[in-house]
XYZ file of C-alpha atoms in Angstrom:
705
model
C -2.911 -7.930 42.597
C -4.770 -10.346 39.771
C -2.664 -8.157 36.744
C 0.539 -7.648 38.566
C 0.749 -11.729 38.566
C -0.617 -11.834 35.310
C 1.456 -9.451 34.055
C 4.130 -11.711 35.506
C 3.221 -14.769 33.932
C 2.832 -12.908 30.585
C 6.230 -11.378 30.795
C 8.019 -14.768 31.913
C 6.194 -15.987 28.587
C 7.283 -13.454 26.502
C 10.601 -13.998 27.709
C 10.661 -17.971 26.891
C 9.696 -17.512 23.694
C 6.146 -18.326 24.452
C 4.509 -15.221 22.255
C 1.102 -17.012 21.383
C 1.036 -17.607 25.345
C 1.965 -13.888 25.956
C -1.209 -12.876 23.458
C -4.067 -14.345 25.524
C -2.349 -13.150 28.467
C -2.116 -9.480 27.005
C -5.354 -10.040 25.516
C -7.429 -10.809 29.467
C -5.148 -8.363 30.866
C -5.999 -5.564 28.219
C -9.864 -6.807 28.043
C -10.015 -5.906 31.844
C -8.289 -2.385 31.580
C -8.856 -1.632 27.790
C -7.395 1.867 28.496
C -3.979 0.653 30.187
C -1.530 1.424 27.482
C 1.436 -0.405 28.758
C -0.614 -3.922 28.260
C -0.703 -2.770 24.699
C 3.138 -1.804 23.979
C 3.696 -5.716 25.772
C 1.458 -7.005 23.451
C 2.605 -4.830 20.769
C 6.614 -6.928 21.490
C 5.137 -10.248 21.244
C 3.298 -9.530 17.997
C 6.857 -8.213 16.681
C 8.560 -11.126 17.983
C 5.598 -13.516 16.200
C 6.534 -11.439 13.081
C 2.579 -10.204 12.661
C 3.455 -6.311 12.077
C -0.249 -5.228 10.843
C -1.352 -6.644 14.474
C 1.868 -5.097 16.305
C 1.359 -1.639 14.432
C -2.818 -1.086 15.919
C -0.877 -1.642 19.326
C 1.357 0.977 19.166
C -0.864 2.454 17.805
C -3.595 2.430 19.906
C -0.925 2.932 23.227
C -0.075 6.083 21.316
C -4.165 7.131 21.087
C -3.718 6.952 25.130
C -0.914 9.421 24.997
C 1.376 6.821 25.234
C 4.898 8.831 25.120
C 7.810 6.474 26.000
C 11.095 5.210 23.645
C 9.571 1.850 23.401
C 6.219 3.134 21.674
C 8.833 4.766 19.105
C 10.575 2.104 18.705
C 8.139 -0.886 18.704
C 5.875 2.239 16.150
C 8.830 2.484 14.115
C 10.155 -1.274 12.974
C 6.365 -2.313 12.861
C 5.563 0.249 10.655
C 8.740 0.206 8.450
C 7.809 -3.362 7.567
C 4.855 -2.852 6.253
C 6.833 -0.142 4.595
C 4.333 2.203 5.966
C 7.221 5.561 5.705
C 5.399 8.184 7.121
C 3.818 6.380 9.840
C 7.920 4.587 11.209
C 8.403 8.267 10.358
C 5.821 9.514 13.315
C 6.614 6.961 15.917
C 10.479 7.570 15.771
C 10.102 11.883 15.876
C 8.530 10.632 19.471
C 11.723 9.292 19.903
C 13.841 11.646 18.984
C 12.227 14.123 21.398
C 13.062 12.004 24.285
C 16.678 11.128 23.852
C 17.800 11.507 20.169
C 21.436 10.349 20.810
C 20.303 6.488 22.343
C 22.135 4.047 19.783
C 18.592 1.748 19.129
C 16.327 5.100 17.730
C 19.547 5.952 15.571
C 19.518 3.074 14.175
C 15.628 2.166 13.344
C 16.121 5.241 11.754
C 18.861 4.305 9.863
C 16.794 1.105 8.746
C 13.735 2.891 8.098
C 16.690 5.446 5.545
C 17.814 1.847 3.397
C 14.032 0.767 3.710
C 13.386 3.709 1.512
C 16.048 3.375 -0.698
C 16.223 0.239 -0.806
C 12.316 0.281 -2.147
C 13.590 3.158 -4.754
C 16.842 0.983 -5.943
C 14.020 -1.804 -6.045
C 11.469 0.281 -8.123
C 15.291 0.950 -10.912
C 15.970 4.475 -9.616
C 14.822 7.304 -11.337
C 12.952 6.854 -14.524
C 11.636 9.717 -16.684
C 8.728 7.467 -17.588
C 7.272 7.366 -14.103
C 5.234 9.429 -12.439
C 2.752 11.953 -13.846
C 1.617 14.065 -16.963
C 0.222 17.490 -14.523
C -2.094 18.331 -17.922
C -3.723 15.002 -17.875
C -4.823 15.113 -14.247
C -6.886 18.251 -15.416
C -9.991 17.965 -16.878
C -11.223 20.587 -19.866
C -15.634 19.886 -17.953
C -16.857 23.422 -18.810
C -17.382 24.977 -15.050
C -21.329 25.780 -14.242
C -22.641 28.978 -15.820
C -19.706 28.939 -18.996
C -22.189 29.103 -21.533
C -23.757 32.196 -19.805
C -19.720 33.790 -19.940
C -19.666 32.417 -23.528
C -22.966 34.113 -24.783
C -21.483 37.573 -23.027
C -17.994 36.327 -24.711
C -20.381 36.501 -28.300
C -21.137 39.112 -27.984
C -18.178 41.191 -27.422
C -16.818 39.953 -31.284
C -20.263 41.868 -32.370
C -20.111 44.645 -31.101
C -16.670 45.391 -30.590
C -14.117 43.143 -33.271
C -17.614 43.041 -36.104
C -17.435 39.039 -35.587
C -20.386 37.726 -36.625
C -21.264 34.616 -34.843
C -22.074 33.079 -39.102
C -19.378 31.943 -41.629
C -19.850 35.043 -44.555
C -19.640 32.446 -47.320
C -22.693 31.590 -48.119
C -21.899 28.254 -50.874
C -18.573 27.458 -49.287
C -16.410 24.454 -51.055
C -12.893 22.434 -49.860
C -10.902 24.896 -52.169
C -8.217 22.096 -53.338
C -5.278 22.040 -54.729
C -4.343 26.470 -56.005
C -5.513 27.003 -59.441
C -2.853 29.513 -61.957
C -2.546 32.602 -60.266
C -3.835 31.712 -56.741
C -1.259 28.949 -56.671
C 1.671 31.277 -57.418
C 0.491 34.619 -54.766
C 0.280 31.384 -52.284
C 4.153 30.986 -53.368
C 5.375 33.789 -53.769
C 3.290 35.240 -50.305
C 4.283 31.974 -48.400
C 8.370 33.250 -49.312
C 7.533 37.123 -48.624
C 6.286 35.716 -45.140
C 9.525 33.582 -44.182
C 11.628 36.959 -45.850
C 9.745 38.359 -42.747
C 8.099 40.748 -44.881
C 4.560 40.621 -43.727
C 2.451 43.382 -45.713
C 3.953 42.287 -48.676
C 2.477 38.843 -47.842
C -0.608 39.757 -46.859
C -1.243 41.825 -50.431
C -0.048 38.399 -51.905
C -1.731 36.311 -50.116
C -5.309 38.932 -50.030
C -5.030 38.664 -53.717
C -4.963 34.904 -53.701
C -7.732 35.007 -51.437
C -9.806 37.136 -53.742
C -9.413 34.530 -56.514
C -10.008 31.304 -54.144
C -12.421 32.417 -51.558
C -13.394 29.096 -50.512
C -9.428 27.843 -49.992
C -9.537 27.299 -45.735
C -5.492 27.097 -46.755
C -4.450 30.248 -48.075
C -7.181 31.464 -44.714
C -5.116 30.296 -42.460
C -1.589 30.818 -43.595
C -2.450 34.756 -43.939
C -4.074 34.982 -40.570
C -0.903 33.367 -39.293
C 0.988 36.676 -41.305
C -1.504 38.832 -39.676
C -0.780 37.239 -35.778
C 2.846 37.295 -36.490
C 2.292 41.516 -37.320
C -0.144 41.841 -34.321
C -2.881 42.367 -35.859
C -5.190 39.460 -33.896
C -8.102 40.728 -35.299
C -8.144 39.980 -39.057
C -6.224 37.160 -38.185
C -9.179 35.843 -35.999
C -11.530 37.185 -38.489
C -9.425 34.921 -41.384
C -9.950 31.583 -38.909
C -13.339 32.512 -37.528
C -15.262 32.636 -41.968
C -13.699 28.710 -42.125
C -16.008 26.333 -41.539
C -16.155 24.413 -38.201
C -15.387 21.664 -39.944
C -12.648 22.271 -41.909
C -10.825 23.768 -39.513
C -7.656 21.635 -38.831
C -5.608 21.865 -35.640
C -3.585 24.321 -36.783
C -6.216 27.058 -36.872
C -7.908 25.868 -33.557
C -4.530 26.492 -31.877
C -4.087 29.656 -33.584
C -7.596 30.350 -32.800
C -6.956 29.927 -29.283
C -4.327 31.586 -28.717
C -5.741 34.942 -30.810
C -8.652 34.743 -27.731
C -6.278 33.875 -25.312
C -4.965 37.629 -26.407
C -7.795 39.296 -27.055
C -9.004 38.522 -22.765
C -11.621 35.654 -24.136
C -10.691 33.057 -22.086
C -14.670 31.848 -22.977
C -13.352 30.747 -26.610
C -9.782 30.001 -26.633
C -11.197 27.220 -24.135
C -13.174 26.521 -26.554
C -10.777 26.439 -29.054
C -8.412 24.658 -27.659
C -11.069 21.952 -26.479
C -11.487 21.632 -30.469
C -8.493 21.023 -30.717
C -7.124 18.611 -28.609
C -10.651 16.410 -29.714
C -8.883 16.368 -33.134
C -5.441 15.023 -31.487
C -7.632 12.460 -29.276
C -5.901 14.379 -26.411
C -2.110 13.297 -27.991
C -0.787 16.626 -28.417
C 0.546 17.675 -24.757
C 1.205 21.451 -26.553
C -2.499 22.146 -26.601
C -3.609 20.635 -23.637
C -0.876 22.762 -21.154
C -2.546 25.629 -23.541
C -5.584 24.856 -22.603
C -4.951 24.975 -18.747
C -2.734 28.207 -19.285
C -5.959 30.020 -20.236
C -7.788 28.480 -17.675
C -5.950 29.147 -14.623
C -5.323 32.842 -15.276
C -9.177 32.894 -15.674
C -9.560 30.777 -12.497
C -6.868 32.562 -10.568
C -6.296 36.770 -12.177
C -9.592 37.473 -9.371
C -7.446 36.149 -5.925
C -4.733 37.819 -7.426
C -5.783 41.419 -8.294
C -3.945 43.181 -5.407
C -1.469 40.765 -5.318
C 2.421 40.442 -5.768
C 2.466 37.083 -7.826
C 0.120 35.619 -10.434
C -0.886 31.560 -11.111
C 0.433 30.200 -14.319
C 0.092 26.579 -15.614
C 3.757 24.843 -16.370
C 4.394 21.730 -17.539
C 4.629 20.152 -14.422
C 1.216 22.023 -13.099
C 0.193 24.911 -11.250
C 3.324 27.076 -10.196
C 2.899 31.007 -7.768
C 4.817 33.360 -10.313
C 6.405 36.993 -8.996
C 4.661 39.676 -11.078
C 7.664 41.618 -9.669
C 10.683 41.621 -7.722
C 10.247 40.639 -4.617
C 12.454 41.380 -1.036
C 13.514 38.894 1.684
C 10.629 39.015 4.306
C 8.135 40.311 2.025
C 4.939 38.831 3.446
C 2.579 38.111 -0.583
C -0.430 36.929 1.003
C -2.932 35.661 3.747
C -4.941 33.359 2.913
C -7.990 31.628 4.688
C -8.601 28.177 4.056
C -12.001 27.515 1.369
C -12.484 24.429 3.803
C -11.148 22.895 7.011
C -10.924 19.825 9.686
C -9.059 19.031 12.927
C -5.427 17.677 12.366
C -5.521 14.013 15.039
C -3.018 14.670 17.519
C -3.276 13.890 20.981
C -2.004 16.888 22.301
C -5.176 18.941 20.274
C -8.201 19.676 22.364
C -11.107 20.887 20.294
C -13.268 22.053 23.121
C -10.876 25.007 23.518
C -11.393 26.036 19.873
C -14.065 27.406 17.678
C -14.602 24.640 14.985
C -15.881 26.844 12.466
C -13.163 29.373 12.263
C -10.665 27.640 14.818
C -10.229 30.556 16.590
C -9.233 29.922 20.586
C -11.498 29.860 22.932
C -9.125 29.382 25.879
C -11.008 31.072 28.886
C -9.193 32.574 32.242
C -9.875 28.994 34.476
C -9.153 27.271 30.951
C -5.601 27.918 31.667
C -4.321 28.861 35.322
C -6.254 25.883 36.216
C -6.514 25.551 40.308
C -3.291 27.985 40.419
C -6.583 30.683 39.837
C -8.311 29.997 43.519
C -4.441 30.460 45.397
C -3.809 33.866 43.395
C -3.677 37.393 45.379
C -7.475 39.456 44.676
C -5.366 42.103 43.062
C -4.008 39.800 40.622
C -7.194 37.614 40.505
C -8.591 41.362 39.906
C -6.327 42.518 36.821
C -7.761 38.931 35.217
C -10.976 39.937 34.912
C -10.099 42.900 33.692
C -7.616 41.698 31.279
C -8.227 38.387 29.623
C -10.728 38.466 26.503
C -14.029 37.459 26.919
C -15.264 35.329 24.568
C -17.840 33.393 24.895
C -18.154 29.708 24.184
C -20.899 28.683 22.564
C -21.761 24.508 21.502
C -24.029 23.272 19.409
C -27.516 23.184 19.495
C -27.949 19.365 19.236
C -25.563 17.523 20.202
C -23.475 19.969 22.915
C -20.187 18.674 22.228
C -19.196 21.213 19.034
C -17.953 24.938 19.646
C -18.034 27.555 18.575
C -16.742 31.403 19.106
C -20.325 32.628 18.644
C -23.605 32.420 16.629
C -22.577 33.961 13.918
C -20.088 30.924 13.576
C -22.159 28.299 14.807
C -24.812 29.067 12.450
C -21.747 29.699 9.128
C -21.218 25.616 10.356
C -24.640 24.481 10.807
C -25.692 25.710 7.345
C -22.811 24.862 5.028
C -21.948 21.545 6.946
C -22.656 20.835 10.291
C -26.374 19.896 9.663
C -25.849 16.830 8.448
C -22.170 15.158 10.157
C -23.687 16.822 13.369
C -23.620 13.617 15.819
C -26.289 14.131 17.549
C -28.068 13.425 13.654
C -27.980 9.015 13.481
C -25.273 6.160 14.972
C -23.153 6.762 11.999
C -22.659 10.170 12.389
C -21.623 9.646 15.878
C -19.008 6.950 15.649
C -17.326 8.918 12.522
C -16.907 11.767 15.407
C -15.924 8.994 18.265
C -12.804 7.459 15.516
C -11.980 11.199 15.260
C -11.651 11.516 18.679
C -9.316 8.180 19.349
C -7.193 9.554 16.779
C -8.554 7.449 14.198
C -9.151 3.967 15.729
C -12.696 2.348 16.523
C -14.481 -0.870 15.707
C -13.828 -2.902 12.852
C -17.631 -3.720 10.883
C -15.666 -7.405 11.819
C -15.863 -6.532 15.640
C -12.191 -6.035 16.209
C -10.604 -2.436 17.501
C -8.071 -1.317 15.536
C -7.106 1.171 13.364
C -9.609 2.358 10.901
C -7.981 5.529 9.333
C -4.598 5.730 7.468
C -4.233 9.653 7.508
C -3.205 12.185 10.384
C -6.611 14.636 8.861
C -9.160 13.550 10.756
C -12.008 11.632 8.397
C -14.479 13.984 9.647
C -12.590 16.895 7.593
C -13.950 14.458 3.995
C -17.356 14.500 5.381
C -17.373 17.878 5.715
C -16.663 18.577 2.482
C -19.719 16.063 1.401
C -21.197 17.719 3.589
C -21.021 20.697 2.463
C -21.392 20.197 -1.357
C -24.654 18.281 -0.097
C -25.995 21.556 1.641
C -25.063 23.895 -1.183
C -26.902 22.020 -3.978
C -29.689 20.983 -1.796
C -29.755 25.886 -0.908
C -29.936 26.192 -4.666
C -32.263 23.401 -4.929
C -34.286 25.182 -2.798
C -33.945 28.094 -3.809
C -35.568 27.772 -6.939
C -38.478 25.399 -5.685
C -37.089 22.128 -6.942
C -37.463 18.564 -5.448
C -34.443 17.228 -6.411
C -31.447 18.970 -7.259
C -30.787 19.634 -11.064
C -27.006 18.490 -12.567
C -26.379 21.733 -12.943
C -26.903 22.465 -9.218
C -24.775 20.051 -7.822
C -21.539 20.969 -10.545
C -21.918 23.909 -9.449
C -22.031 22.668 -5.863
C -19.172 21.274 -6.790
C -17.282 23.397 -8.661
C -14.816 24.965 -4.905
C -13.320 21.859 -5.289
C -12.207 21.206 -8.748
C -8.554 23.797 -8.117
C -7.571 20.671 -6.005
C -5.981 18.149 -8.399
C -5.631 14.227 -6.293
C -3.106 11.843 -7.246
C -2.046 8.489 -5.310
C -1.356 4.992 -6.435
C -3.635 3.248 -4.032
C -7.302 2.247 -3.348
C -8.230 4.325 0.245
C -11.992 2.588 -0.742
C -10.098 -0.413 -0.115
C -7.973 -0.274 3.192
C -10.450 1.899 4.630
C -13.581 -0.195 4.539
C -15.437 1.117 7.761
C -14.560 4.916 6.897
C -15.980 4.457 3.456
C -19.285 2.348 4.265
C -19.508 5.051 7.519
C -19.854 7.856 5.625
C -22.491 6.213 2.603
C -24.324 5.315 6.357
C -24.489 8.992 7.007
C -24.950 11.041 3.127
C -27.790 7.747 2.167
C -30.664 10.350 3.497
C -29.359 13.752 3.838
C -33.410 15.655 4.388
C -35.808 16.726 2.384
C -35.559 13.687 0.215
C -32.154 14.116 -1.262
C -29.793 10.955 -1.312
C -25.786 10.935 -2.190
C -24.140 7.747 -3.375
C -20.573 7.888 -2.805
C -18.348 5.646 -5.184
C -15.253 4.097 -4.228
C -13.433 6.238 -6.964
C -15.513 9.555 -5.363
C -13.894 8.221 -1.509
C -10.776 7.725 -3.700
C -10.484 10.660 -5.061
C -11.759 13.718 -1.966
C -8.995 11.379 0.319
C -6.379 11.648 -2.123
C -7.225 15.990 -2.440
C -6.278 16.606 0.501
C -3.497 14.246 0.465
C -2.260 15.729 -1.901
C -4.045 19.931 -1.330
C -3.744 19.642 2.834
C -2.568 22.253 4.655
C -2.001 22.499 8.560
C -1.957 25.790 10.607
C -3.603 27.651 13.648
C -4.853 30.231 15.349
C -1.602 31.583 16.227
C -3.586 34.940 18.812
C -5.742 32.905 21.680
C -6.776 35.128 24.344
C -3.837 34.026 26.700
C -1.959 36.709 23.852
C -4.133 39.122 24.024
C -4.348 38.693 28.081
C 0.158 39.464 27.424
C -0.301 42.028 25.932
C -2.401 44.135 27.934
C -0.728 42.829 30.210
C 2.976 44.325 29.020
C 0.827 47.159 28.999
C 0.576 48.505 32.578
C 2.043 51.368 34.465
C 5.715 51.327 35.725
C 3.752 51.837 39.307
C 1.022 48.681 38.558
C 2.786 45.749 40.495
C 0.348 43.413 38.772
C 2.203 42.774 35.994
C 5.671 41.609 37.224
C 4.006 39.382 39.930
C 1.805 37.800 37.681
C 4.641 36.710 35.138
C 5.204 34.242 37.245
C 2.452 33.004 36.233
C 2.616 32.950 32.417
C 5.447 31.013 31.878
C 3.333 28.420 29.953
C 2.423 28.991 26.904
C -0.648 27.442 25.456
C -0.787 24.718 22.496
C -2.549 26.244 19.621
C -4.431 24.026 18.121
C -3.494 22.033 14.687
C -5.833 22.016 11.749
C -5.440 21.376 8.070
C -7.391 23.049 5.796
C -7.827 23.508 2.156
C -6.305 27.128 0.772
C -6.362 28.135 -2.630
C -3.797 30.447 -3.353
C -1.113 27.926 -1.426
C -1.714 25.058 -2.758
C -0.397 25.850 -5.717
C 2.878 26.269 -4.522
C 5.441 23.826 -5.877
C 8.591 22.382 -4.119
C 11.919 22.373 -3.598
C 14.282 21.739 -1.802
C 16.232 25.278 -1.116
C 12.318 26.815 -0.778
C 12.431 31.169 -0.906
C 9.200 31.468 0.197
C 7.542 29.814 4.451
C 4.112 29.346 4.708
C 3.223 29.882 8.570
C 0.220 30.616 10.951
C -1.932 33.780 10.617
C -4.693 35.350 11.377
C -7.087 36.230 8.593
C -9.308 38.494 9.332
C -10.677 36.734 12.191
C -9.708 33.332 10.796
C -7.220 30.966 11.174
C -5.462 30.543 8.201
C -1.200 30.710 6.645
C 1.051 34.031 5.412
C 3.436 33.097 2.687
C 6.596 35.430 3.035
C 9.911 35.076 0.973
C 12.479 33.335 2.185
C 14.964 35.274 -0.276
C 14.842 38.059 -2.993
C 13.049 37.056 -5.309
C 13.061 38.077 -9.616
C 10.583 39.466 -11.606
C 9.040 35.721 -13.062
C 10.599 33.734 -10.823
C 9.023 31.467 -9.252
C 7.578 30.807 -5.454
C 8.596 27.467 -4.612
C 7.696 26.049 -0.636
C 8.938 23.129 0.639
C 6.724 19.647 1.169
C 9.873 17.563 3.448
C 12.192 17.997 5.736
C 14.847 18.580 3.501
C 17.777 17.905 6.456
C 17.328 14.527 4.816
C 20.621 13.748 2.163
C 20.220 13.908 -1.871
C 18.838 10.151 -2.261
C 16.552 9.747 0.522
C 15.326 13.545 0.465
C 13.935 12.418 -3.928
C 13.068 8.381 -2.859
C 11.012 10.682 -0.373
C 9.116 12.688 -2.347
C 8.708 10.330 -5.372
C 7.157 7.201 -2.679
C 5.259 9.966 -1.309
C 4.170 12.847 -4.255
C 5.280 11.027 -7.490
C 7.750 13.499 -9.083
C 10.680 12.871 -9.223
C 12.347 16.886 -7.909
C 14.553 17.904 -9.951
C 15.653 21.753 -7.979
C 18.701 23.580 -8.163
C 19.827 22.015 -4.991
C 19.399 18.132 -6.041
C 20.268 18.901 -9.793
C 23.663 19.889 -8.225
C 24.354 18.425 -5.201
C 25.931 15.398 -4.856
C 24.903 11.838 -3.322
C 28.329 11.216 -1.833
C 32.040 12.635 -2.145
C 32.902 9.643 -4.303
C 30.700 11.060 -7.473
C 30.845 13.460 -9.712
C 27.597 14.887 -10.645
C 29.334 17.740 -13.397
C 30.923 14.596 -15.011
C 30.045 11.312 -13.250
C 33.757 10.866 -12.426
C 34.140 8.315 -9.743
C 36.908 8.493 -6.854
C 39.883 6.016 -6.895
C 40.260 5.598 -3.294
C 40.370 9.225 -2.375
C 37.495 11.490 -1.519
C 36.288 14.103 -4.864
C 37.118 18.196 -4.032
C 36.338 19.418 -7.310
C 35.958 18.538 -11.432
C 38.550 18.492 -13.919
C 35.707 19.636 -15.936
C 34.686 22.947 -14.480
C 37.769 25.022 -13.607
C 37.817 25.832 -9.112
C 33.847 24.557 -9.387
C 32.759 21.238 -6.218
C 29.731 20.124 -6.494
C 30.361 17.118 -4.804
C 28.334 18.035 -0.461
C 29.474 15.103 1.428
């Protein structure tokens, strides 16, 4: 009764425009009943009216975390997130309203305002600008991988034993030949003319005569090398380049040598030569940098694509997936397990019902049927006992909270990452788990309950990444009887994550200080005398690595599905199957996880995607499969989609630029208009009418309304 009275007076204050007084009363009600979502919504409305959008958003997010799902929540969260230019969050709230009533006029107006806000920002920033965005190659390191030095030595042995190319220069007194002299000069000029004319064998003979006259002339050797290369005589081409001392090799020499090594399938030498060419140009030669990355990408991804119909390559826009052969619509191209997985923060998820190591469902009959199980006929209970899969549920020995589907999964998780982030390990790990369970909300360092995390994947995902790195480094340290991990061991532990590009325009460390400090606290003592210091830059890098690459997935086959399969196989005379169907009307919710996938993350976006990514069970683990949506030609790139492509062109492109920092130039975006007023072919504007087709392109209509 007291709460009802306070609620009534607070509502009266709100209606009278006394928002500060209403906030004070609703805050008192929240303190008394902290799990009543309605008070957060009402206080959020007061904050909205007072233009305190950040506080209003925190109340909307808290109400959402308490299970609120109403049009009032959708409108409050959508409006204030739009005001704060948090467009993805606004869209998430408005989607709640769409699921309830997509004809609601206020909701439709809110969505229009969201679209207009995105477009206004697009126009304010000057619209599309070729200079905006990023160069993919600039985000790719040329640093060596652990073990590259040993692979380089193996390649050197191949050069010596197979091709008789020694790691020494055959001319002891090598000097720069300077200007061409006498007959050598005349022969070189004639050789170059023959080379231009396509008479390569004759050109080689002339170059050989010139080189015999001036054996130490680097330019002559480079020119003959080019002639050999055009003739597809790569070994002799390489011998000429190899003979030039390193300090005399110009960019052209390093570049051609890198290409030869690439062709000979000696990628470590190719990378080394391309890297030297990059160094000589101070990193300004985009072409050389792209050649380096093409070589490296082929080296890293070829083993993953050996038995597949695809290759991973490097284009001007970064990694891409290309068809090795013609692919038919509906063909499954590959399945994949995540390199590392984590939870998605969704109130519908119940992670006590799935394995935290492999994402497999551990749903029991008691979980699914609930109290209905007790009232079933005895023979149906017997059918459930016979046919419902018997999946053991194994809890972590220490915390008893994190669940697994087997003892093997529990051990794997403990060794690979859980030991360092188990909620029983410290107050910091316990708090991080609680924040994840509260969908990113918790008590900040200033003592105020608020939203602490700005992503839909759990902050525990980042903790898992660092924990897996540290656990791997410690394992190598113990194997080598060391007291601390060496630099090489740290590099090896981090190397699996180097494949995933990271890009972001803001500082996650600045916007989420509580999470950063918690993670720092967790890893400042990793046991066995090992410490790991996380800088702001590393936190930002790992955060945006997740933002740019994570793919959501579920394990699609649950005990419910296996039970349904077994029931469907009952004989016609067994009436239990038909009688059981009335209890099996509800398909269980699939817990949503997120993961880093080595191949799937290489798929680029198109608004007319030709492949579909969906959930799959892969070797007993939750994962993804990629299936062709259309026929794909050999050499064509495979595209997925990053956004809802039902949006209009201008909004799609503005959203993609805001979220992923690139302008989409897919076939649809190039040919589809923003409206029927302007032709995308000739840019002609309509004069009080709608353009149906371009007058300069007979029969062609590139105007999409």
